[in-house]
PDB file of C-alpha atoms in Angstrom:
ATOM      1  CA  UNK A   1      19.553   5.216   3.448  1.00 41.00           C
ATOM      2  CA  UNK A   2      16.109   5.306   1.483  1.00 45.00           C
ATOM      3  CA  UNK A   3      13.028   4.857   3.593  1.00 47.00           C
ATOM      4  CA  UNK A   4      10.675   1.983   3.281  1.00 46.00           C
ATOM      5  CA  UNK A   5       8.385   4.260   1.211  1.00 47.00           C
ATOM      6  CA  UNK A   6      11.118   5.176  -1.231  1.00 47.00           C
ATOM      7  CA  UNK A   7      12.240   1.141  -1.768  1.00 47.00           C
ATOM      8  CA  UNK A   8       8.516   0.232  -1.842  1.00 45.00           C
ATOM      9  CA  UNK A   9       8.122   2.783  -5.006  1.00 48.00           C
ATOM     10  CA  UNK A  10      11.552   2.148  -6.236  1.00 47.00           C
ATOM     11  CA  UNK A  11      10.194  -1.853  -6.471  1.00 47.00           C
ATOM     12  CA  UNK A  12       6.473  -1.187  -7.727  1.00 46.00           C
ATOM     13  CA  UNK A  13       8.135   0.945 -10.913  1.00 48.00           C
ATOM     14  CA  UNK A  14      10.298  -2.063 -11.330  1.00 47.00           C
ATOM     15  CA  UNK A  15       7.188  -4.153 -11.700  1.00 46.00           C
ATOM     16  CA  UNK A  16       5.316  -2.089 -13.361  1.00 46.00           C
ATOM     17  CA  UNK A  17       7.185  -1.186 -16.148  1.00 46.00           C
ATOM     18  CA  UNK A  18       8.384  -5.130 -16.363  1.00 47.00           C
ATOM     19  CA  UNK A  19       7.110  -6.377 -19.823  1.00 40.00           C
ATOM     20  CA  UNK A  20       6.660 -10.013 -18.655  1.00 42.00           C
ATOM     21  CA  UNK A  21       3.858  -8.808 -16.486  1.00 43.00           C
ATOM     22  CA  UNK A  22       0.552 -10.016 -18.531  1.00 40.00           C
ATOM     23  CA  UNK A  23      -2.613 -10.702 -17.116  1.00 44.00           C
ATOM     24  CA  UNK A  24      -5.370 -12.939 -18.486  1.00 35.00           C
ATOM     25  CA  UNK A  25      -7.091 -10.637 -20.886  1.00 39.00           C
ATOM     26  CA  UNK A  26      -5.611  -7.141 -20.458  1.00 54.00           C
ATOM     27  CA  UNK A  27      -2.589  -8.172 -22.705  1.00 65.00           C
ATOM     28  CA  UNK A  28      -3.083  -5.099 -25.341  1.00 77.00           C
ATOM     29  CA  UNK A  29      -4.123  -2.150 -22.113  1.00 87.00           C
ATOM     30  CA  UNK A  30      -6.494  -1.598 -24.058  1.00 92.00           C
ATOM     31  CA  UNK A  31     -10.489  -1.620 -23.434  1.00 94.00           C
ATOM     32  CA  UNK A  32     -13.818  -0.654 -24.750  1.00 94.00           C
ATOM     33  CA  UNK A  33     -16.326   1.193 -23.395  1.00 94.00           C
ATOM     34  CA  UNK A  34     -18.029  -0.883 -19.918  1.00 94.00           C
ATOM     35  CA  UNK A  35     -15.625  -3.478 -20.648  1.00 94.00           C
ATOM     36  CA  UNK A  36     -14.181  -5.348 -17.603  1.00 94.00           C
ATOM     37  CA  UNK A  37     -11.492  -3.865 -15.273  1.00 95.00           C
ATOM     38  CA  UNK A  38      -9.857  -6.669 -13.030  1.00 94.00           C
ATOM     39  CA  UNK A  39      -8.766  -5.281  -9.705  1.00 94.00           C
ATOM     40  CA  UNK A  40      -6.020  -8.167  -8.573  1.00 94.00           C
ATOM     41  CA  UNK A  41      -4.777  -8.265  -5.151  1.00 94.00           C
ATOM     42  CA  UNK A  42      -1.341  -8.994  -4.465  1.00 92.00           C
ATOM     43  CA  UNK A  43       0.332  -8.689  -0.797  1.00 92.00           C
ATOM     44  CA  UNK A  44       0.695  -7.272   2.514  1.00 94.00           C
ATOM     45  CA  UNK A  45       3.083  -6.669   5.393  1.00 93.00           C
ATOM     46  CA  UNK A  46       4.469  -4.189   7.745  1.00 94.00           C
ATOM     47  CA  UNK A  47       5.424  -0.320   6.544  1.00 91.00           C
ATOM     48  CA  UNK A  48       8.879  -0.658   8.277  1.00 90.00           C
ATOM     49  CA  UNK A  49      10.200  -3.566   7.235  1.00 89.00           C
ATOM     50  CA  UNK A  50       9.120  -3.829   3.078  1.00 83.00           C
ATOM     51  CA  UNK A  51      10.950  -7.500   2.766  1.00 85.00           C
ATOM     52  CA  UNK A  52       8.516  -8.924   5.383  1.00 90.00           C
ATOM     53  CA  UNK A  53       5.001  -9.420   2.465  1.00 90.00           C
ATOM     54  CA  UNK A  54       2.208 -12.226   2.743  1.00 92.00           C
ATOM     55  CA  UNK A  55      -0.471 -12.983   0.416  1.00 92.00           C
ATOM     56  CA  UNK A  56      -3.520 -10.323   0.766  1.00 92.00           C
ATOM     57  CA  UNK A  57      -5.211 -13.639   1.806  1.00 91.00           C
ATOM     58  CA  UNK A  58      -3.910 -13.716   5.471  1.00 91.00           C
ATOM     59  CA  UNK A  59      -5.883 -10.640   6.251  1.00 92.00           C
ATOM     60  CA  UNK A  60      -8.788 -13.126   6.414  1.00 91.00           C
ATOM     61  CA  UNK A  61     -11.053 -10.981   5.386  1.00 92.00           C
ATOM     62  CA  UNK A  62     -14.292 -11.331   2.919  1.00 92.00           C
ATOM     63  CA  UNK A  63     -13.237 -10.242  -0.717  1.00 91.00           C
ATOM     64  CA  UNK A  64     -11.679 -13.480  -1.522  1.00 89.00           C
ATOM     65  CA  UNK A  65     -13.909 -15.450   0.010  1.00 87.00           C
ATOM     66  CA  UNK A  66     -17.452 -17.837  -0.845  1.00 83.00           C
ATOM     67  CA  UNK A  67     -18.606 -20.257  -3.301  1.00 79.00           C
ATOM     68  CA  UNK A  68     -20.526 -17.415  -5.239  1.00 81.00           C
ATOM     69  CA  UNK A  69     -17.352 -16.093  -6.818  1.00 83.00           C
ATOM     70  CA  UNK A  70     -14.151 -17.473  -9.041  1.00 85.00           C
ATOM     71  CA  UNK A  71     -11.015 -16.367  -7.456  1.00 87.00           C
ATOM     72  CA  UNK A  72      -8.082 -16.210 -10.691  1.00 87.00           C
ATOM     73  CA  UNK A  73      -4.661 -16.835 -10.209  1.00 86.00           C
ATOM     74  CA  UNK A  74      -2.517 -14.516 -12.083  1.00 85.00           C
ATOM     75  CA  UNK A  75       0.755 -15.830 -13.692  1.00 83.00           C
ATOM     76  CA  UNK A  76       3.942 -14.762 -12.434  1.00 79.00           C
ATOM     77  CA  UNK A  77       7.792 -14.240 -13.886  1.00 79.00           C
ATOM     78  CA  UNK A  78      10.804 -15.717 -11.780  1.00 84.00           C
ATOM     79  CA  UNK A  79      11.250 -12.283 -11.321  1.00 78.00           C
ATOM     80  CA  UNK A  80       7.888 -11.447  -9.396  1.00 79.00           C
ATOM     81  CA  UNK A  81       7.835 -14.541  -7.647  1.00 77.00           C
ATOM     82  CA  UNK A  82      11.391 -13.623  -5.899  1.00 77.00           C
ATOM     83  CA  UNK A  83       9.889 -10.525  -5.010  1.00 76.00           C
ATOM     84  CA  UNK A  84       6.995 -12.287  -3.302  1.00 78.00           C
ATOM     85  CA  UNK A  85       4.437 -11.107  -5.451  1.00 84.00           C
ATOM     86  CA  UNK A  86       1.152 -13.249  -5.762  1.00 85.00           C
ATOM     87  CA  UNK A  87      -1.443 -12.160  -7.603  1.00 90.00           C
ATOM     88  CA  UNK A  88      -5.428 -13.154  -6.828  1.00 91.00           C
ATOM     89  CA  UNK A  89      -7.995 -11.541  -8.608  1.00 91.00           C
ATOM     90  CA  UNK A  90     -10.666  -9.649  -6.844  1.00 91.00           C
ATOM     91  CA  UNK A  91     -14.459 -10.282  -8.817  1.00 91.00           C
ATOM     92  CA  UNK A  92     -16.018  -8.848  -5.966  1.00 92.00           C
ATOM     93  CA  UNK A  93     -14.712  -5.359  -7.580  1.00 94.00           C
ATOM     94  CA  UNK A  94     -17.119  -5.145  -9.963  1.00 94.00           C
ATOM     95  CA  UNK A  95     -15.529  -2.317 -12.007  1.00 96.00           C
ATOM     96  CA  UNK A  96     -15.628  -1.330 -15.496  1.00 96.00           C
ATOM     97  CA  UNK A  97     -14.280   1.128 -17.679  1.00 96.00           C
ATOM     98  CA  UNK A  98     -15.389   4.295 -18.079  1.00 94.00           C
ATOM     99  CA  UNK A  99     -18.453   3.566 -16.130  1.00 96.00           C
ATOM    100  CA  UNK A 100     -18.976   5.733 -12.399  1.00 97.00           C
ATOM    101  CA  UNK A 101     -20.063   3.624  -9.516  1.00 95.00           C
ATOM    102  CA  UNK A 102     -21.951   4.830  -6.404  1.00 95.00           C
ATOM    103  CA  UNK A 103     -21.318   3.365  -3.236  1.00 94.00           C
ATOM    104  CA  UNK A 104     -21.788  -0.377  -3.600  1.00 94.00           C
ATOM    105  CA  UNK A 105     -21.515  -3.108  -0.955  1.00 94.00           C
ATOM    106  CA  UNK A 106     -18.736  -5.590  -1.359  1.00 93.00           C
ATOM    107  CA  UNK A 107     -19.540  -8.429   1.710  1.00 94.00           C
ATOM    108  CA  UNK A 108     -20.345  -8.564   5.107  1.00 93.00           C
ATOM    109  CA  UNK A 109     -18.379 -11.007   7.743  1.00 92.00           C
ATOM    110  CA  UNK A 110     -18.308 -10.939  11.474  1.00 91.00           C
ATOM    111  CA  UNK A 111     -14.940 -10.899  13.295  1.00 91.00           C
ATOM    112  CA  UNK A 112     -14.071 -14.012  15.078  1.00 90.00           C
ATOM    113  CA  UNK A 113     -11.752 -14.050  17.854  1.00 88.00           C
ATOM    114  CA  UNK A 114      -8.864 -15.648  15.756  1.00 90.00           C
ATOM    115  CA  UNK A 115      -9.433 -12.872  13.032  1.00 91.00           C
ATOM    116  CA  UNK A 116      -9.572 -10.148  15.552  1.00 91.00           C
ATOM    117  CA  UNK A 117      -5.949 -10.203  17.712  1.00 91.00           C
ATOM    118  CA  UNK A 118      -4.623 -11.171  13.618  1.00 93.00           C
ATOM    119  CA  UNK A 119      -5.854  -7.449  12.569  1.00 93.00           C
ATOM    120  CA  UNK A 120      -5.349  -6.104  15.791  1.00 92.00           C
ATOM    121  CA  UNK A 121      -1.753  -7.157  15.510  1.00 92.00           C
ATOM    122  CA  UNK A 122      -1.369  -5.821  11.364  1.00 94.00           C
ATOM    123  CA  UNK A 123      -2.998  -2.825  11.773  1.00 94.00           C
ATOM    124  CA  UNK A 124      -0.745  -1.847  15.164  1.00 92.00           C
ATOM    125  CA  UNK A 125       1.984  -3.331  13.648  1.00 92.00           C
ATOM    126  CA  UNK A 126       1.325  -0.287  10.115  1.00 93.00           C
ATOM    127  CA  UNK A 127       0.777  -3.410   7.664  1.00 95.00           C
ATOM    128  CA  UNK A 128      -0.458  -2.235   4.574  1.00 94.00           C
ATOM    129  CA  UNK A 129      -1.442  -3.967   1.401  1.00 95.00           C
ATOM    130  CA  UNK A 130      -0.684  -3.611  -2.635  1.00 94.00           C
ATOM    131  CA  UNK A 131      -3.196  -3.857  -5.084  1.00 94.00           C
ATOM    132  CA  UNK A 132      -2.723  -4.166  -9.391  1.00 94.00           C
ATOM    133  CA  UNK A 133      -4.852  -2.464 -11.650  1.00 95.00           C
ATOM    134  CA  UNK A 134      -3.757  -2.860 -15.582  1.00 94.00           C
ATOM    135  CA  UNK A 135      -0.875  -3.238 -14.087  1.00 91.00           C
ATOM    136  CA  UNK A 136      -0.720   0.057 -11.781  1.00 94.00           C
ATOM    137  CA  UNK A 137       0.610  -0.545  -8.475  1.00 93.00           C
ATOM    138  CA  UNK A 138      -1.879   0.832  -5.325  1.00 94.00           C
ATOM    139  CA  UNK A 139      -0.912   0.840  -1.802  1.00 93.00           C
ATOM    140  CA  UNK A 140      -3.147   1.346   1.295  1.00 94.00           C
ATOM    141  CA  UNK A 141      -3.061   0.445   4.862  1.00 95.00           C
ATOM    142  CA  UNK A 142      -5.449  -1.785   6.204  1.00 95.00           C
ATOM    143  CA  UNK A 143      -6.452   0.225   9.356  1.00 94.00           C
ATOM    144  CA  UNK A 144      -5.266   3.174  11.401  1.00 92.00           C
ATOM    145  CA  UNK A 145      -4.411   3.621  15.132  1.00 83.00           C
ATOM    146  CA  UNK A 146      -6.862   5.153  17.304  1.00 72.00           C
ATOM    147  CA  UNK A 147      -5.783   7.215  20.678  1.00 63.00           C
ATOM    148  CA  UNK A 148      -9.115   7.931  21.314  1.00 56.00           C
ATOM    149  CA  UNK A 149     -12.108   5.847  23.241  1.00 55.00           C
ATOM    150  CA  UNK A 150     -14.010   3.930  21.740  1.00 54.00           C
ATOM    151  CA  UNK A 151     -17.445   6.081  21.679  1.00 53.00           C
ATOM    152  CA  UNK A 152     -20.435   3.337  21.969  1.00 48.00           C
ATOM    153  CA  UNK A 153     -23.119   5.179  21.135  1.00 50.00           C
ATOM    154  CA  UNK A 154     -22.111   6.702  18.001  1.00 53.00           C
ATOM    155  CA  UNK A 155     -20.901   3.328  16.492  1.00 52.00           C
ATOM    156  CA  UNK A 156     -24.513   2.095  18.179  1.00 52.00           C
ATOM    157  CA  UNK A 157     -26.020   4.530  15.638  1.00 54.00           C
ATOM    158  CA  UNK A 158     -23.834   4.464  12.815  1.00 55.00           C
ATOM    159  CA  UNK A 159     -23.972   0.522  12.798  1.00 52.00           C
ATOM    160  CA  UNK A 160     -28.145   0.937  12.817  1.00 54.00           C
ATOM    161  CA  UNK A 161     -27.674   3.622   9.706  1.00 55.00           C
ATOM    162  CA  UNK A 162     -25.021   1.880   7.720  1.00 53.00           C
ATOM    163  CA  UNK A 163     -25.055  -1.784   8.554  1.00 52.00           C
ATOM    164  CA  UNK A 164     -28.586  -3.188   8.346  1.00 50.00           C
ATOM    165  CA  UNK A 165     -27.973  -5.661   5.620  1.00 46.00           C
ATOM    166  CA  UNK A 166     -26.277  -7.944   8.282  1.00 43.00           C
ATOM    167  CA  UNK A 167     -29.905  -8.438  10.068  1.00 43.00           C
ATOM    168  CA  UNK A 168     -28.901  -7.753  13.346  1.00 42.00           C
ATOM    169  CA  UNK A 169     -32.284  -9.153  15.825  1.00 40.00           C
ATOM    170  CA  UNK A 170     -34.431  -6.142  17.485  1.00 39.00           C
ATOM    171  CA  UNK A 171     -32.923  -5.166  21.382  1.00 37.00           C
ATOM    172  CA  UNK A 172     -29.947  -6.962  20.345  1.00 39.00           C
ATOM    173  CA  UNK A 173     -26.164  -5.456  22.311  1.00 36.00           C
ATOM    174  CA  UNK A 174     -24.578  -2.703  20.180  1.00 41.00           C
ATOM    175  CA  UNK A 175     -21.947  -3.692  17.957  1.00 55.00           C
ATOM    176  CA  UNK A 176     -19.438  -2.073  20.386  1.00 61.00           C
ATOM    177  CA  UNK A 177     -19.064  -3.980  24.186  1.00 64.00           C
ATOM    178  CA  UNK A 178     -19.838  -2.137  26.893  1.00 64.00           C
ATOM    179  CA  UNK A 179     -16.686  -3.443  28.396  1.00 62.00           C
ATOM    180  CA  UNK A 180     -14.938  -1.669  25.613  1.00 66.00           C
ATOM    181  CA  UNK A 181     -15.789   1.978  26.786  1.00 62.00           C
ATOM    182  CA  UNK A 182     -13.382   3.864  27.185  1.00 63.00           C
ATOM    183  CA  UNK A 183     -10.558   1.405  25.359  1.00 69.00           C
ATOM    184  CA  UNK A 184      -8.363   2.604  22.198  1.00 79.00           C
ATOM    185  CA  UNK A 185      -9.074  -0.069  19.578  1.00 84.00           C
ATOM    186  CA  UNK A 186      -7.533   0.093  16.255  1.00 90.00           C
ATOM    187  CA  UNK A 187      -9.709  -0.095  13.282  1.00 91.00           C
ATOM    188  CA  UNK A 188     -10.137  -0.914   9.887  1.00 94.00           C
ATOM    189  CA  UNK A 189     -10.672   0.923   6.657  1.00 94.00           C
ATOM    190  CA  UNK A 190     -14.268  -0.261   5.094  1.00 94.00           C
ATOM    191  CA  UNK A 191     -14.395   1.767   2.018  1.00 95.00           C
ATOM    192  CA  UNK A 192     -12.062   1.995  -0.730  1.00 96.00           C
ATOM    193  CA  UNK A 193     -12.728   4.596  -3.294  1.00 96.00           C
ATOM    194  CA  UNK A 194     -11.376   4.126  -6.756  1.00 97.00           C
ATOM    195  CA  UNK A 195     -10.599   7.417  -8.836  1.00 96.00           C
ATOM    196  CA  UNK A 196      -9.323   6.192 -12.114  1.00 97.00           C
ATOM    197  CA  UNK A 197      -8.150   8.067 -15.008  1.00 96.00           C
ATOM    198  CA  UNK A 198      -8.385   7.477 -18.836  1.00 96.00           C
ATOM    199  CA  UNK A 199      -6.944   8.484 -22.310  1.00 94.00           C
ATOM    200  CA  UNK A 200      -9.073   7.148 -25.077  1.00 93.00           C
ATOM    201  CA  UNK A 201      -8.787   3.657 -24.619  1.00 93.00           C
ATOM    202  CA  UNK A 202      -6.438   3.077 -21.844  1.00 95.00           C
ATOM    203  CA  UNK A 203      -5.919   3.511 -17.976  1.00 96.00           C
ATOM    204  CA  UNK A 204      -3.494   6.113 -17.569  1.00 95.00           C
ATOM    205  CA  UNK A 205      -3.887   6.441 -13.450  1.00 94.00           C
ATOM    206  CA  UNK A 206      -5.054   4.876 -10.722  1.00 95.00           C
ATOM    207  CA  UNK A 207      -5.660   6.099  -7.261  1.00 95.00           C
ATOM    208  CA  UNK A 208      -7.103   4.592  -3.814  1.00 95.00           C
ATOM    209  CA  UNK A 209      -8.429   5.783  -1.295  1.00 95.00           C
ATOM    210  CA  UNK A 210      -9.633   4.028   2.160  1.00 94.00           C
ATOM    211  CA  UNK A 211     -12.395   5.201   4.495  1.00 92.00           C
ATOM    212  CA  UNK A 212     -14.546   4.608   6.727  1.00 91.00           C
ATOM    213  CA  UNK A 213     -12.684   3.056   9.945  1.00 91.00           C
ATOM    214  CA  UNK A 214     -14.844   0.873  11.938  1.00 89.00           C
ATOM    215  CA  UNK A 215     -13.217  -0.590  15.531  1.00 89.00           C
ATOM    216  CA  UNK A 216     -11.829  -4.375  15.837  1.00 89.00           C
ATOM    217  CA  UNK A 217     -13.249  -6.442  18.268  1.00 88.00           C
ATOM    218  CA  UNK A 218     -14.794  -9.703  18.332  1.00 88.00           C
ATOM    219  CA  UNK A 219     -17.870 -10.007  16.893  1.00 87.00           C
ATOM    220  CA  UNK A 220     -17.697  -7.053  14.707  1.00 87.00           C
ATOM    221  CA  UNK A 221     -19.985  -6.361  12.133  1.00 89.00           C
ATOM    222  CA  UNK A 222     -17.709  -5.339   9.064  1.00 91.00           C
ATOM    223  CA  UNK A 223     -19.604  -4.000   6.052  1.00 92.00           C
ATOM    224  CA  UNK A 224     -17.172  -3.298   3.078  1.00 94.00           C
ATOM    225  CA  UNK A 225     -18.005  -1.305   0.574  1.00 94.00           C
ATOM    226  CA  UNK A 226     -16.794   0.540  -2.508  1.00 96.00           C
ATOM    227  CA  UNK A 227     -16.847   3.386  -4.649  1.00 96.00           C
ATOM    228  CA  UNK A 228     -16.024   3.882  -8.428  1.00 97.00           C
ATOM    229  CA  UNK A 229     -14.963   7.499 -10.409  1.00 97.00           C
ATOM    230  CA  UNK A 230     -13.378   7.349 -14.289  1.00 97.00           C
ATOM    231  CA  UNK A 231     -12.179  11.099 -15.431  1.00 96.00           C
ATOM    232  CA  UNK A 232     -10.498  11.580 -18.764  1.00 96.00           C
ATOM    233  CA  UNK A 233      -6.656  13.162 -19.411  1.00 94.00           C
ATOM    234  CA  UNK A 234      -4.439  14.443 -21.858  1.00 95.00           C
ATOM    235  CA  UNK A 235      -1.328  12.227 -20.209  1.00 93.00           C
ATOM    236  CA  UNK A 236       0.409   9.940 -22.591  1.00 93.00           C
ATOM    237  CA  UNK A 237       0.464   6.024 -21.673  1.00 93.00           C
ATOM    238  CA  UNK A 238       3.986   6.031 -22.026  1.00 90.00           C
ATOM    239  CA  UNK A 239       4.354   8.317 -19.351  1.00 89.00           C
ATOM    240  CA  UNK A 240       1.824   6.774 -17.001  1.00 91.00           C
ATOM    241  CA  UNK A 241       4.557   5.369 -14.838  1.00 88.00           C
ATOM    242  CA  UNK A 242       6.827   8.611 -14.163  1.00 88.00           C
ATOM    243  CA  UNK A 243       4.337   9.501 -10.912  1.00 86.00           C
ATOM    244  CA  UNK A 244       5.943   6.734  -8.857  1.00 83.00           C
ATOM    245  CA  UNK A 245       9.444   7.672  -9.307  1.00 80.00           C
ATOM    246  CA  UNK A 246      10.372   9.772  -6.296  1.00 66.00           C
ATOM    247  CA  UNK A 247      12.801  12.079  -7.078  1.00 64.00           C
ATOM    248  CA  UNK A 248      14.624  12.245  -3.791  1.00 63.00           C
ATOM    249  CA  UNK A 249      15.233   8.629  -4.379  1.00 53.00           C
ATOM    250  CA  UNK A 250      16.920   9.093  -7.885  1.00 53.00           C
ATOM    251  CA  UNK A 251      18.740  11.858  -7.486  1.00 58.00           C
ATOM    252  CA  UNK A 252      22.141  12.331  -7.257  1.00 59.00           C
ATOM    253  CA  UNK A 253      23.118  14.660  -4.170  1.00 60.00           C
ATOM    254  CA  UNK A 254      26.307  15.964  -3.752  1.00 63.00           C
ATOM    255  CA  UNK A 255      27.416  15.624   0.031  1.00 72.00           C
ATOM    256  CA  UNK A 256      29.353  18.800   0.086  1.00 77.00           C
ATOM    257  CA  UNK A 257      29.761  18.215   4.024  1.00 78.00           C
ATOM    258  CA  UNK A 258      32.095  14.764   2.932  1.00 81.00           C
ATOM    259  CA  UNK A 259      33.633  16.597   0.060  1.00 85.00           C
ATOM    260  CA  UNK A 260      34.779  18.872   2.295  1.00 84.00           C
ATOM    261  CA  UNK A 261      35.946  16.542   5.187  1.00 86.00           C
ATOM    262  CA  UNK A 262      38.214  14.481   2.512  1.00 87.00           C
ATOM    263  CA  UNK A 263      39.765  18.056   1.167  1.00 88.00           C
ATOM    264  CA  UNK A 264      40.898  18.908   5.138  1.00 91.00           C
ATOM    265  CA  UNK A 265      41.786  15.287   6.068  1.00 91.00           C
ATOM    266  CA  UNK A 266      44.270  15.777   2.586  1.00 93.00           C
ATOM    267  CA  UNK A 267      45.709  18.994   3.923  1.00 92.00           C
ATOM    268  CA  UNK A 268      46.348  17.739   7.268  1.00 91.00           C
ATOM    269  CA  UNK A 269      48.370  14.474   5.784  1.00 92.00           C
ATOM    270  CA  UNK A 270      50.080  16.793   3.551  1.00 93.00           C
ATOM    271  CA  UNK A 271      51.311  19.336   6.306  1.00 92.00           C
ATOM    272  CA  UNK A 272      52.101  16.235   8.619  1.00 91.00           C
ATOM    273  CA  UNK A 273      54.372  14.847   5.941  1.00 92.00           C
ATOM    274  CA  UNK A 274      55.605  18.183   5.121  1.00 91.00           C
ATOM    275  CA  UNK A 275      57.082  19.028   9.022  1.00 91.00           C
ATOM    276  CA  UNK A 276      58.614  15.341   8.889  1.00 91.00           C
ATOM    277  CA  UNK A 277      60.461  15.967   5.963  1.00 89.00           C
ATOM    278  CA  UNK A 278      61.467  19.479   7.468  1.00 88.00           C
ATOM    279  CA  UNK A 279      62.746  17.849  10.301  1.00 86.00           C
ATOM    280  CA  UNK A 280      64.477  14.941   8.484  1.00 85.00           C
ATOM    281  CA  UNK A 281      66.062  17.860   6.177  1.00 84.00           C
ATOM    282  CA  UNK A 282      67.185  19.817   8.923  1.00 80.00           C
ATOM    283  CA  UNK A 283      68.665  17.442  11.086  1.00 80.00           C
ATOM    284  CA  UNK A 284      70.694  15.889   8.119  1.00 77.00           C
ATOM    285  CA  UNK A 285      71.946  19.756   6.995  1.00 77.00           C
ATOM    286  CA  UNK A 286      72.977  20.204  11.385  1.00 74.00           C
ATOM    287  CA  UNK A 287      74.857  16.860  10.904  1.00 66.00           C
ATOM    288  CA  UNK A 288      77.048  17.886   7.568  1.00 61.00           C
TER     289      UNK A 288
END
């Protein structure tokens, strides 16, 4: 039985490579130099159980979110929609190609009570979410686990360093409760860093990576935040999809073990039949 990874792979190369899958703009996969990249978001849900997705809106979160920014709606095949696929652009992700971005905010929000047991319960629960660029499939959880305490004083400080665009009021409570000492909380990723890879004119790879966990709780100050790095390579477009086949997936094992259990279960039949017809053969010769 393949794990959930393997099906989730198996079903992003089926997407991928599907050549009803056109985007507003990014028909040809083809760009020019600081041209626009759209990031679009498409769904989440639970690690062990792949069927189970919801639009990457539920998380609740900022991205999508505010009158300063046009949310697109990407068009979908029968195909895609059966497969619960739902595609939002992301203009937050202000990427373009070729061109390196340093760390750059993306939007602050505040966790309300609502949003906080909702991401308590995904990110216990292993949800993780799929994102499209030129039609490249990335996957990331949304948070991790944590067995450890929460540590007040160091989230005191890093919220002081990193978050000071939310305006917090002088001899204001740190962002962590006191009552939260000592208390595992499971946290968030706030940073996504984008390594993306090129060939001439065309994305070849994409890659994601999320950082920067920050503890759920109500009232948390969340800060996202991303980063942007373009590399060239010698790979071929045509072959840009091969790194999401798994091979253990595809290939065709032989079960020696079963091969081997058919070949006895044959001989025993065989000998069973052979010492009844024996039997029959002898007792008929006695009788003559």
């Amino acid at each position: 039985m393949p794990s959930g990874h393997a099906w989730v792979a198996a079903v992003a190369v089926l997407v991928a490579t599907d050549s009803s899958m056109v985007w507003a703009g990014k028909d040809t996969h083809t760009y020019k130099m600081g041209e626009d990249v759209v990031v679009w978001t498409d769904k989440v849900g639970p690690y062990n159980n792949p069927q189970e997705t919801y639009e990457y809106s539920t998380l609740g979160l900022c991205e999508l979110e505010g009158d300063d920014i046009a949310v697109e709606q990407g068009e979908l095949s029968i195909g895609e929609t059966l497969e619960g696929h739902a595609f939002f652009s992301s203009p937050r992700l202000d990427i373009h190609f070729g061109q390196n971005k340093p760390q750059t905010p993306l939007c602050n929000m505040r966790l309300k009570d609502e949003q906080t047991k909702a991401l308590a319960t995904m990110i216990n629960d292993n949800y993780w979410y799929q994102l499209y660029i030129d039609d490249l499939p990335i996957w990331a959880f949304v948070g991790e686990h944590s067995k450890f305490a929460v540590d007040v004083s160091r989230f005191s400080m890093m919220y002081r360093d990193n978050n000071k665009s939310l305006q917090m009021p002088s001899g204001s409570a740190p962002p962590v409760p006191k009552q939260l000492k000592g208390k595992p909380l499971p946290r968030i990723y706030t940073h996504r860093h984008f390594t993306l890879f090129y060939n001439n004119d065309q994305i070849i790879e994409v890659d994601m990576e999320p950082s920067s966990p920050w503890p759920i709780y109500a009232g948390a100050p969340l800060n996202f935040s991303y980063t942007v790095l373009w590399f060239p390579t010698n790979k071929e477009f045509k072959d840009r999809t091969n790194r999401y086949l798994d091979p253990k997936f595809f290939e065709h094992k032989v079960h020696w073990f079963s091969i081997v259990n058919s070949f006895m279960l044959c001989l025993f039949l065989c000998a069973v039949v052979a010492i009844i017809l024996m039997k029959t053969l002898k007792s008929e010769s006695q009788g003559l």
